[in-house]
């Protein structure tokens, strides 16, 4: 999708938030499973929120680009 849209700040934000969301969401769950450090579970919702915001930014970029 990004190849068909002009470069925009919405695409850049979407990519950055997607990267952060994957690191925080998946990374915290992975480390929680391996180390059993309980406070890592509190980071997981931040990653989920970042993923949701990334999809919203991508949606805005698609709507504005068409």
PDB file of N, CA, C and O in Angstrom:
ATOM      1  N   UNK A   1       0.837  -1.190   0.000  1.00  0.00           N
ATOM      2  CA  UNK A   1       0.000   0.000   0.000  1.00  0.00           C
ATOM      3  C   UNK A   1       0.875   1.245   0.000  1.00  0.00           C
ATOM      4  O   UNK A   1       0.602   2.201  -0.709  1.00  0.00           O
ATOM      5  N   UNK A   2       1.947   1.237   0.784  1.00  0.00           N
ATOM      6  CA  UNK A   2       2.781   2.429   0.902  1.00  0.00           C
ATOM      7  C   UNK A   2       3.461   2.774  -0.418  1.00  0.00           C
ATOM      8  O   UNK A   2       3.749   3.937  -0.680  1.00  0.00           O
ATOM      9  N   UNK A   3       3.722   1.785  -1.270  1.00  0.00           N
ATOM     10  CA  UNK A   3       4.357   2.058  -2.557  1.00  0.00           C
ATOM     11  C   UNK A   3       3.414   2.792  -3.504  1.00  0.00           C
ATOM     12  O   UNK A   3       3.856   3.487  -4.409  1.00  0.00           O
ATOM     13  N   UNK A   4       2.120   2.648  -3.321  1.00  0.00           N
ATOM     14  CA  UNK A   4       1.137   3.270  -4.193  1.00  0.00           C
ATOM     15  C   UNK A   4       0.696   4.654  -3.708  1.00  0.00           C
ATOM     16  O   UNK A   4      -0.021   5.354  -4.409  1.00  0.00           O
ATOM     17  N   UNK A   5       1.127   5.025  -2.510  1.00  0.00           N
ATOM     18  CA  UNK A   5       0.761   6.327  -1.951  1.00  0.00           C
ATOM     19  C   UNK A   5       1.965   7.253  -1.958  1.00  0.00           C
ATOM     20  O   UNK A   5       3.097   6.806  -1.817  1.00  0.00           O
ATOM     21  N   UNK A   6       1.727   8.544  -2.112  1.00  0.00           N
ATOM     22  CA  UNK A   6       2.848   9.476  -2.008  1.00  0.00           C
ATOM     23  C   UNK A   6       3.382   9.497  -0.571  1.00  0.00           C
ATOM     24  O   UNK A   6       2.653   9.218   0.377  1.00  0.00           O
ATOM     25  N   UNK A   7       4.659   9.796  -0.445  1.00  0.00           N
ATOM     26  CA  UNK A   7       5.256   9.863   0.893  1.00  0.00           C
ATOM     27  C   UNK A   7       4.555  10.947   1.709  1.00  0.00           C
ATOM     28  O   UNK A   7       4.350  12.055   1.242  1.00  0.00           O
ATOM     29  N   UNK A   8       4.146  10.590   2.893  1.00  0.00           N
ATOM     30  CA  UNK A   8       3.461  11.552   3.748  1.00  0.00           C
ATOM     31  C   UNK A   8       3.846  11.314   5.197  1.00  0.00           C
ATOM     32  O   UNK A   8       4.394  10.267   5.551  1.00  0.00           O
ATOM     33  N   UNK A   9       3.537  12.278   6.033  1.00  0.00           N
ATOM     34  CA  UNK A   9       3.836  12.121   7.449  1.00  0.00           C
ATOM     35  C   UNK A   9       2.954  11.044   8.082  1.00  0.00           C
ATOM     36  O   UNK A   9       3.363  10.413   9.050  1.00  0.00           O
ATOM     37  N   UNK A  10       1.767  10.837   7.525  1.00  0.00           N
ATOM     38  CA  UNK A  10       0.888   9.783   8.053  1.00  0.00           C
ATOM     39  C   UNK A  10       1.522   8.407   7.864  1.00  0.00           C
ATOM     40  O   UNK A  10       1.449   7.562   8.749  1.00  0.00           O
ATOM     41  N   UNK A  11       2.151   8.191   6.715  1.00  0.00           N
ATOM     42  CA  UNK A  11       2.817   6.911   6.453  1.00  0.00           C
ATOM     43  C   UNK A  11       4.011   6.746   7.394  1.00  0.00           C
ATOM     44  O   UNK A  11       4.240   5.664   7.935  1.00  0.00           O
ATOM     45  N   UNK A  12       4.767   7.823   7.584  1.00  0.00           N
ATOM     46  CA  UNK A  12       5.932   7.759   8.472  1.00  0.00           C
ATOM     47  C   UNK A  12       5.515   7.476   9.909  1.00  0.00           C
ATOM     48  O   UNK A  12       6.120   6.646  10.593  1.00  0.00           O
ATOM     49  N   UNK A  13       4.469   8.144  10.365  1.00  0.00           N
ATOM     50  CA  UNK A  13       3.965   7.886  11.718  1.00  0.00           C
ATOM     51  C   UNK A  13       3.441   6.462  11.847  1.00  0.00           C
ATOM     52  O   UNK A  13       3.655   5.800  12.862  1.00  0.00           O
ATOM     53  N   UNK A  14       2.770   6.008  10.814  1.00  0.00           N
ATOM     54  CA  UNK A  14       2.249   4.646  10.843  1.00  0.00           C
ATOM     55  C   UNK A  14       3.375   3.630  10.972  1.00  0.00           C
ATOM     56  O   UNK A  14       3.296   2.707  11.777  1.00  0.00           O
ATOM     57  N   UNK A  15       4.427   3.825  10.208  1.00  0.00           N
ATOM     58  CA  UNK A  15       5.562   2.906  10.278  1.00  0.00           C
ATOM     59  C   UNK A  15       6.250   2.932  11.628  1.00  0.00           C
ATOM     60  O   UNK A  15       6.586   1.880  12.189  1.00  0.00           O
ATOM     61  N   UNK A  16       6.455   4.122  12.164  1.00  0.00           N
ATOM     62  CA  UNK A  16       7.097   4.239  13.468  1.00  0.00           C
ATOM     63  C   UNK A  16       6.263   3.645  14.591  1.00  0.00           C
ATOM     64  O   UNK A  16       6.785   2.947  15.473  1.00  0.00           O
ATOM     65  N   UNK A  17       4.972   3.909  14.548  1.00  0.00           N
ATOM     66  CA  UNK A  17       4.085   3.346  15.570  1.00  0.00           C
ATOM     67  C   UNK A  17       3.950   1.840  15.437  1.00  0.00           C
ATOM     68  O   UNK A  17       3.867   1.128  16.447  1.00  0.00           O
ATOM     69  N   UNK A  18       3.961   1.336  14.207  1.00  0.00           N
ATOM     70  CA  UNK A  18       3.896  -0.108  14.003  1.00  0.00           C
ATOM     71  C   UNK A  18       5.141  -0.778  14.582  1.00  0.00           C
ATOM     72  O   UNK A  18       5.051  -1.806  15.261  1.00  0.00           O
ATOM     73  N   UNK A  19       6.296  -0.192  14.313  1.00  0.00           N
ATOM     74  CA  UNK A  19       7.545  -0.734  14.843  1.00  0.00           C
ATOM     75  C   UNK A  19       7.544  -0.722  16.373  1.00  0.00           C
ATOM     76  O   UNK A  19       7.850  -1.727  17.017  1.00  0.00           O
ATOM     77  N   UNK A  20       7.171   0.429  16.957  1.00  0.00           N
ATOM     78  CA  UNK A  20       7.125   0.533  18.414  1.00  0.00           C
ATOM     79  C   UNK A  20       6.102  -0.425  19.009  1.00  0.00           C
ATOM     80  O   UNK A  20       6.354  -1.057  20.042  1.00  0.00           O
ATOM     81  N   UNK A  21       4.956  -0.553  18.350  1.00  0.00           N
ATOM     82  CA  UNK A  21       3.923  -1.458  18.844  1.00  0.00           C
ATOM     83  C   UNK A  21       4.374  -2.905  18.849  1.00  0.00           C
ATOM     84  O   UNK A  21       4.115  -3.647  19.800  1.00  0.00           O
ATOM     85  N   UNK A  22       5.062  -3.307  17.799  1.00  0.00           N
ATOM     86  CA  UNK A  22       5.559  -4.686  17.735  1.00  0.00           C
ATOM     87  C   UNK A  22       6.588  -4.927  18.832  1.00  0.00           C
ATOM     88  O   UNK A  22       6.557  -5.962  19.513  1.00  0.00           O
ATOM     89  N   UNK A  23       7.500  -3.973  19.014  1.00  0.00           N
ATOM     90  CA  UNK A  23       8.532  -4.124  20.039  1.00  0.00           C
ATOM     91  C   UNK A  23       7.907  -4.188  21.431  1.00  0.00           C
ATOM     92  O   UNK A  23       8.216  -5.092  22.220  1.00  0.00           O
ATOM     93  N   UNK A  24       7.027  -3.244  21.742  1.00  0.00           N
ATOM     94  CA  UNK A  24       6.449  -3.204  23.080  1.00  0.00           C
ATOM     95  C   UNK A  24       5.453  -4.333  23.325  1.00  0.00           C
ATOM     96  O   UNK A  24       5.463  -4.954  24.390  1.00  0.00           O
ATOM     97  N   UNK A  25       4.582  -4.607  22.369  1.00  0.00           N
ATOM     98  CA  UNK A  25       3.556  -5.631  22.572  1.00  0.00           C
ATOM     99  C   UNK A  25       4.170  -7.031  22.561  1.00  0.00           C
ATOM    100  O   UNK A  25       4.126  -7.753  23.553  1.00  0.00           O
ATOM    101  N   UNK A  26       4.766  -7.382  21.446  1.00  0.00           N
ATOM    102  CA  UNK A  26       5.314  -8.732  21.328  1.00  0.00           C
ATOM    103  C   UNK A  26       6.531  -8.919  22.224  1.00  0.00           C
ATOM    104  O   UNK A  26       6.699  -9.974  22.842  1.00  0.00           O
ATOM    105  N   UNK A  27       7.373  -7.895  22.279  1.00  0.00           N
ATOM    106  CA  UNK A  27       8.576  -8.005  23.099  1.00  0.00           C
ATOM    107  C   UNK A  27       8.272  -8.184  24.571  1.00  0.00           C
ATOM    108  O   UNK A  27       8.907  -8.992  25.254  1.00  0.00           O
ATOM    109  N   UNK A  28       7.309  -7.436  25.075  1.00  0.00           N
ATOM    110  CA  UNK A  28       6.987  -7.562  26.496  1.00  0.00           C
ATOM    111  C   UNK A  28       6.381  -8.928  26.810  1.00  0.00           C
ATOM    112  O   UNK A  28       6.694  -9.531  27.839  1.00  0.00           O
ATOM    113  N   UNK A  29       5.537  -9.436  25.914  1.00  0.00           N
ATOM    114  CA  UNK A  29       4.970 -10.769  26.147  1.00  0.00           C
ATOM    115  C   UNK A  29       6.035 -11.855  26.058  1.00  0.00           C
ATOM    116  O   UNK A  29       6.044 -12.813  26.840  1.00  0.00           O
ATOM    117  N   UNK A  30       6.935 -11.707  25.110  1.00  0.00           N
ATOM    118  CA  UNK A  30       8.022 -12.672  24.950  1.00  0.00           C
ATOM    119  C   UNK A  30       8.910 -12.687  26.193  1.00  0.00           C
ATOM    120  O   UNK A  30       9.209 -13.750  26.746  1.00  0.00           O
ATOM    121  N   UNK A  31       9.319 -11.509  26.647  1.00  0.00           N
ATOM    122  CA  UNK A  31      10.159 -11.444  27.842  1.00  0.00           C
ATOM    123  C   UNK A  31       9.416 -11.891  29.094  1.00  0.00           C
ATOM    124  O   UNK A  31      10.012 -12.509  29.978  1.00  0.00           O
ATOM    125  N   UNK A  32       8.143 -11.585  29.165  1.00  0.00           N
ATOM    126  CA  UNK A  32       7.336 -12.040  30.302  1.00  0.00           C
ATOM    127  C   UNK A  32       7.298 -13.557  30.361  1.00  0.00           C
ATOM    128  O   UNK A  32       7.437 -14.157  31.433  1.00  0.00           O
ATOM    129  N   UNK A  33       7.143 -14.189  29.208  1.00  0.00           N
ATOM    130  CA  UNK A  33       7.100 -15.651  29.167  1.00  0.00           C
ATOM    131  C   UNK A  33       8.454 -16.267  29.522  1.00  0.00           C
ATOM    132  O   UNK A  33       8.506 -17.317  30.167  1.00  0.00           O
ATOM    133  N   UNK A  34       9.531 -15.614  29.111  1.00  0.00           N
ATOM    134  CA  UNK A  34      10.857 -16.172  29.368  1.00  0.00           C
ATOM    135  C   UNK A  34      11.368 -15.904  30.778  1.00  0.00           C
ATOM    136  O   UNK A  34      12.022 -16.768  31.371  1.00  0.00           O
ATOM    137  N   UNK A  35      11.086 -14.719  31.311  1.00  0.00           N
ATOM    138  CA  UNK A  35      11.687 -14.328  32.584  1.00  0.00           C
ATOM    139  C   UNK A  35      10.713 -14.317  33.755  1.00  0.00           C
ATOM    140  O   UNK A  35      11.142 -14.282  34.900  1.00  0.00           O
ATOM    141  N   UNK A  36       9.427 -14.308  33.465  1.00  0.00           N
ATOM    142  CA  UNK A  36       8.388 -14.232  34.502  1.00  0.00           C
ATOM    143  C   UNK A  36       8.502 -12.958  35.347  1.00  0.00           C
ATOM    144  O   UNK A  36       8.139 -12.951  36.522  1.00  0.00           O
ATOM    145  N   UNK A  37       9.020 -11.886  34.757  1.00  0.00           N
ATOM    146  CA  UNK A  37       9.048 -10.586  35.421  1.00  0.00           C
ATOM    147  C   UNK A  37       7.664  -9.960  35.222  1.00  0.00           C
ATOM    148  O   UNK A  37       7.293  -9.592  34.123  1.00  0.00           O
ATOM    149  N   UNK A  38       6.910  -9.843  36.302  1.00  0.00           N
ATOM    150  CA  UNK A  38       5.494  -9.496  36.231  1.00  0.00           C
ATOM    151  C   UNK A  38       5.222  -8.084  35.697  1.00  0.00           C
ATOM    152  O   UNK A  38       4.226  -7.854  35.037  1.00  0.00           O
ATOM    153  N   UNK A  39       6.076  -7.126  35.994  1.00  0.00           N
ATOM    154  CA  UNK A  39       5.797  -5.747  35.585  1.00  0.00           C
ATOM    155  C   UNK A  39       5.876  -5.559  34.075  1.00  0.00           C
ATOM    156  O   UNK A  39       5.395  -4.551  33.555  1.00  0.00           O
ATOM    157  N   UNK A  40       6.436  -6.510  33.355  1.00  0.00           N
ATOM    158  CA  UNK A  40       6.471  -6.411  31.897  1.00  0.00           C
ATOM    159  C   UNK A  40       5.064  -6.482  31.299  1.00  0.00           C
ATOM    160  O   UNK A  40       4.824  -5.965  30.216  1.00  0.00           O
ATOM    161  N   UNK A  41       4.143  -7.095  32.018  1.00  0.00           N
ATOM    162  CA  UNK A  41       2.761  -7.161  31.550  1.00  0.00           C
ATOM    163  C   UNK A  41       2.103  -5.788  31.482  1.00  0.00           C
ATOM    164  O   UNK A  41       1.165  -5.585  30.710  1.00  0.00           O
ATOM    165  N   UNK A  42       2.601  -4.834  32.258  1.00  0.00           N
ATOM    166  CA  UNK A  42       2.047  -3.483  32.240  1.00  0.00           C
ATOM    167  C   UNK A  42       2.450  -2.717  30.980  1.00  0.00           C
ATOM    168  O   UNK A  42       1.811  -1.729  30.619  1.00  0.00           O
ATOM    169  N   UNK A  43       3.494  -3.162  30.283  1.00  0.00           N
ATOM    170  CA  UNK A  43       3.957  -2.496  29.063  1.00  0.00           C
ATOM    171  C   UNK A  43       3.136  -2.945  27.855  1.00  0.00           C
ATOM    172  O   UNK A  43       2.992  -2.199  26.887  1.00  0.00           O
ATOM    173  N   UNK A  44       2.583  -4.128  27.912  1.00  0.00           N
ATOM    174  CA  UNK A  44       1.867  -4.709  26.779  1.00  0.00           C
ATOM    175  C   UNK A  44       0.751  -3.813  26.236  1.00  0.00           C
ATOM    176  O   UNK A  44       0.652  -3.644  25.012  1.00  0.00           O
ATOM    177  N   UNK A  45      -0.104  -3.211  27.070  1.00  0.00           N
ATOM    178  CA  UNK A  45      -1.149  -2.338  26.515  1.00  0.00           C
ATOM    179  C   UNK A  45      -0.613  -1.119  25.763  1.00  0.00           C
ATOM    180  O   UNK A  45      -1.261  -0.628  24.839  1.00  0.00           O
ATOM    181  N   UNK A  46       0.568  -0.641  26.128  1.00  0.00           N
ATOM    182  CA  UNK A  46       1.167   0.471  25.390  1.00  0.00           C
ATOM    183  C   UNK A  46       1.482   0.045  23.958  1.00  0.00           C
ATOM    184  O   UNK A  46       1.270   0.807  23.017  1.00  0.00           O
ATOM    185  N   UNK A  47       1.973  -1.169  23.813  1.00  0.00           N
ATOM    186  CA  UNK A  47       2.240  -1.681  22.473  1.00  0.00           C
ATOM    187  C   UNK A  47       0.965  -1.882  21.674  1.00  0.00           C
ATOM    188  O   UNK A  47       0.916  -1.573  20.480  1.00  0.00           O
ATOM    189  N   UNK A  48      -0.070  -2.364  22.331  1.00  0.00           N
ATOM    190  CA  UNK A  48      -1.356  -2.530  21.655  1.00  0.00           C
ATOM    191  C   UNK A  48      -1.939  -1.208  21.206  1.00  0.00           C
ATOM    192  O   UNK A  48      -2.477  -1.093  20.102  1.00  0.00           O
ATOM    193  N   UNK A  49      -1.803  -0.203  22.049  1.00  0.00           N
ATOM    194  CA  UNK A  49      -2.281   1.133  21.685  1.00  0.00           C
ATOM    195  C   UNK A  49      -1.498   1.683  20.499  1.00  0.00           C
ATOM    196  O   UNK A  49      -2.082   2.284  19.590  1.00  0.00           O
ATOM    197  N   UNK A  50      -0.199   1.470  20.500  1.00  0.00           N
ATOM    198  CA  UNK A  50       0.628   1.940  19.380  1.00  0.00           C
ATOM    199  C   UNK A  50       0.230   1.241  18.085  1.00  0.00           C
ATOM    200  O   UNK A  50       0.188   1.871  17.015  1.00  0.00           O
ATOM    201  N   UNK A  51      -0.083  -0.042  18.157  1.00  0.00           N
ATOM    202  CA  UNK A  51      -0.512  -0.769  16.956  1.00  0.00           C
ATOM    203  C   UNK A  51      -1.844  -0.235  16.430  1.00  0.00           C
ATOM    204  O   UNK A  51      -2.023  -0.066  15.217  1.00  0.00           O
ATOM    205  N   UNK A  52      -2.774   0.032  17.321  1.00  0.00           N
ATOM    206  CA  UNK A  52      -4.063   0.585  16.907  1.00  0.00           C
ATOM    207  C   UNK A  52      -3.878   1.954  16.257  1.00  0.00           C
ATOM    208  O   UNK A  52      -4.455   2.246  15.204  1.00  0.00           O
ATOM    209  N   UNK A  53      -3.047   2.794  16.875  1.00  0.00           N
ATOM    210  CA  UNK A  53      -2.792   4.116  16.307  1.00  0.00           C
ATOM    211  C   UNK A  53      -2.089   4.018  14.954  1.00  0.00           C
ATOM    212  O   UNK A  53      -2.342   4.829  14.057  1.00  0.00           O
ATOM    213  N   UNK A  54      -1.221   3.029  14.800  1.00  0.00           N
ATOM    214  CA  UNK A  54      -0.543   2.839  13.517  1.00  0.00           C
ATOM    215  C   UNK A  54      -1.539   2.514  12.414  1.00  0.00           C
ATOM    216  O   UNK A  54      -1.457   3.060  11.309  1.00  0.00           O
ATOM    217  N   UNK A  55      -2.485   1.637  12.706  1.00  0.00           N
ATOM    218  CA  UNK A  55      -3.499   1.295  11.706  1.00  0.00           C
ATOM    219  C   UNK A  55      -4.385   2.488  11.393  1.00  0.00           C
ATOM    220  O   UNK A  55      -4.792   2.684  10.237  1.00  0.00           O
ATOM    221  N   UNK A  56      -4.692   3.299  12.395  1.00  0.00           N
ATOM    222  CA  UNK A  56      -5.490   4.503  12.153  1.00  0.00           C
ATOM    223  C   UNK A  56      -4.730   5.495  11.277  1.00  0.00           C
ATOM    224  O   UNK A  56      -5.316   6.104  10.372  1.00  0.00           O
ATOM    225  N   UNK A  57      -3.440   5.669  11.532  1.00  0.00           N
ATOM    226  CA  UNK A  57      -2.630   6.564  10.692  1.00  0.00           C
ATOM    227  C   UNK A  57      -2.570   6.057   9.260  1.00  0.00           C
ATOM    228  O   UNK A  57      -2.652   6.842   8.309  1.00  0.00           O
ATOM    229  N   UNK A  58      -2.441   4.754   9.088  1.00  0.00           N
ATOM    230  CA  UNK A  58      -2.414   4.191   7.743  1.00  0.00           C
ATOM    231  C   UNK A  58      -3.754   4.397   7.048  1.00  0.00           C
ATOM    232  O   UNK A  58      -3.804   4.722   5.855  1.00  0.00           O
ATOM    233  N   UNK A  59      -4.841   4.265   7.775  1.00  0.00           N
ATOM    234  CA  UNK A  59      -6.171   4.497   7.209  1.00  0.00           C
ATOM    235  C   UNK A  59      -6.323   5.945   6.758  1.00  0.00           C
ATOM    236  O   UNK A  59      -6.830   6.211   5.679  1.00  0.00           O
ATOM    237  N   UNK A  60      -5.854   6.876   7.584  1.00  0.00           N
ATOM    238  CA  UNK A  60      -5.927   8.291   7.222  1.00  0.00           C
ATOM    239  C   UNK A  60      -5.093   8.542   5.957  1.00  0.00           C
ATOM    240  O   UNK A  60      -5.506   9.269   5.063  1.00  0.00           O
ATOM    241  N   UNK A  61      -3.914   7.938   5.881  1.00  0.00           N
ATOM    242  CA  UNK A  61      -3.060   8.124   4.699  1.00  0.00           C
ATOM    243  C   UNK A  61      -3.737   7.592   3.442  1.00  0.00           C
ATOM    244  O   UNK A  61      -3.656   8.214   2.387  1.00  0.00           O
ATOM    245  N   UNK A  62      -4.413   6.462   3.561  1.00  0.00           N
ATOM    246  CA  UNK A  62      -5.096   5.887   2.402  1.00  0.00           C
ATOM    247  C   UNK A  62      -6.264   6.774   1.973  1.00  0.00           C
ATOM    248  O   UNK A  62      -6.457   7.036   0.794  1.00  0.00           O
ATOM    249  N   UNK A  63      -7.046   7.238   2.931  1.00  0.00           N
ATOM    250  CA  UNK A  63      -8.205   8.072   2.611  1.00  0.00           C
ATOM    251  C   UNK A  63      -7.753   9.398   1.993  1.00  0.00           C
ATOM    252  O   UNK A  63      -8.325   9.860   1.015  1.00  0.00           O
ATOM    253  N   UNK A  64      -6.716  10.003   2.552  1.00  0.00           N
ATOM    254  CA  UNK A  64      -6.230  11.274   2.023  1.00  0.00           C
ATOM    255  C   UNK A  64      -5.528  11.098   0.681  1.00  0.00           C
ATOM    256  O   UNK A  64      -5.513  12.018  -0.131  1.00  0.00           O
ATOM    257  N   UNK A  65      -4.958   9.929   0.449  1.00  0.00           N
ATOM    258  CA  UNK A  65      -4.229   9.697  -0.787  1.00  0.00           C
ATOM    259  C   UNK A  65      -5.120   9.369  -1.971  1.00  0.00           C
ATOM    260  O   UNK A  65      -4.712   9.479  -3.116  1.00  0.00           O
ATOM    261  N   UNK A  66      -6.348   8.994  -1.708  1.00  0.00           N
ATOM    262  CA  UNK A  66      -7.237   8.627  -2.832  1.00  0.00           C
ATOM    263  C   UNK A  66      -8.199   9.720  -3.194  1.00  0.00           C
ATOM    264  O   UNK A  66      -8.213  10.776  -2.718  1.00  0.00           O
TER     265      UNK A  66
END
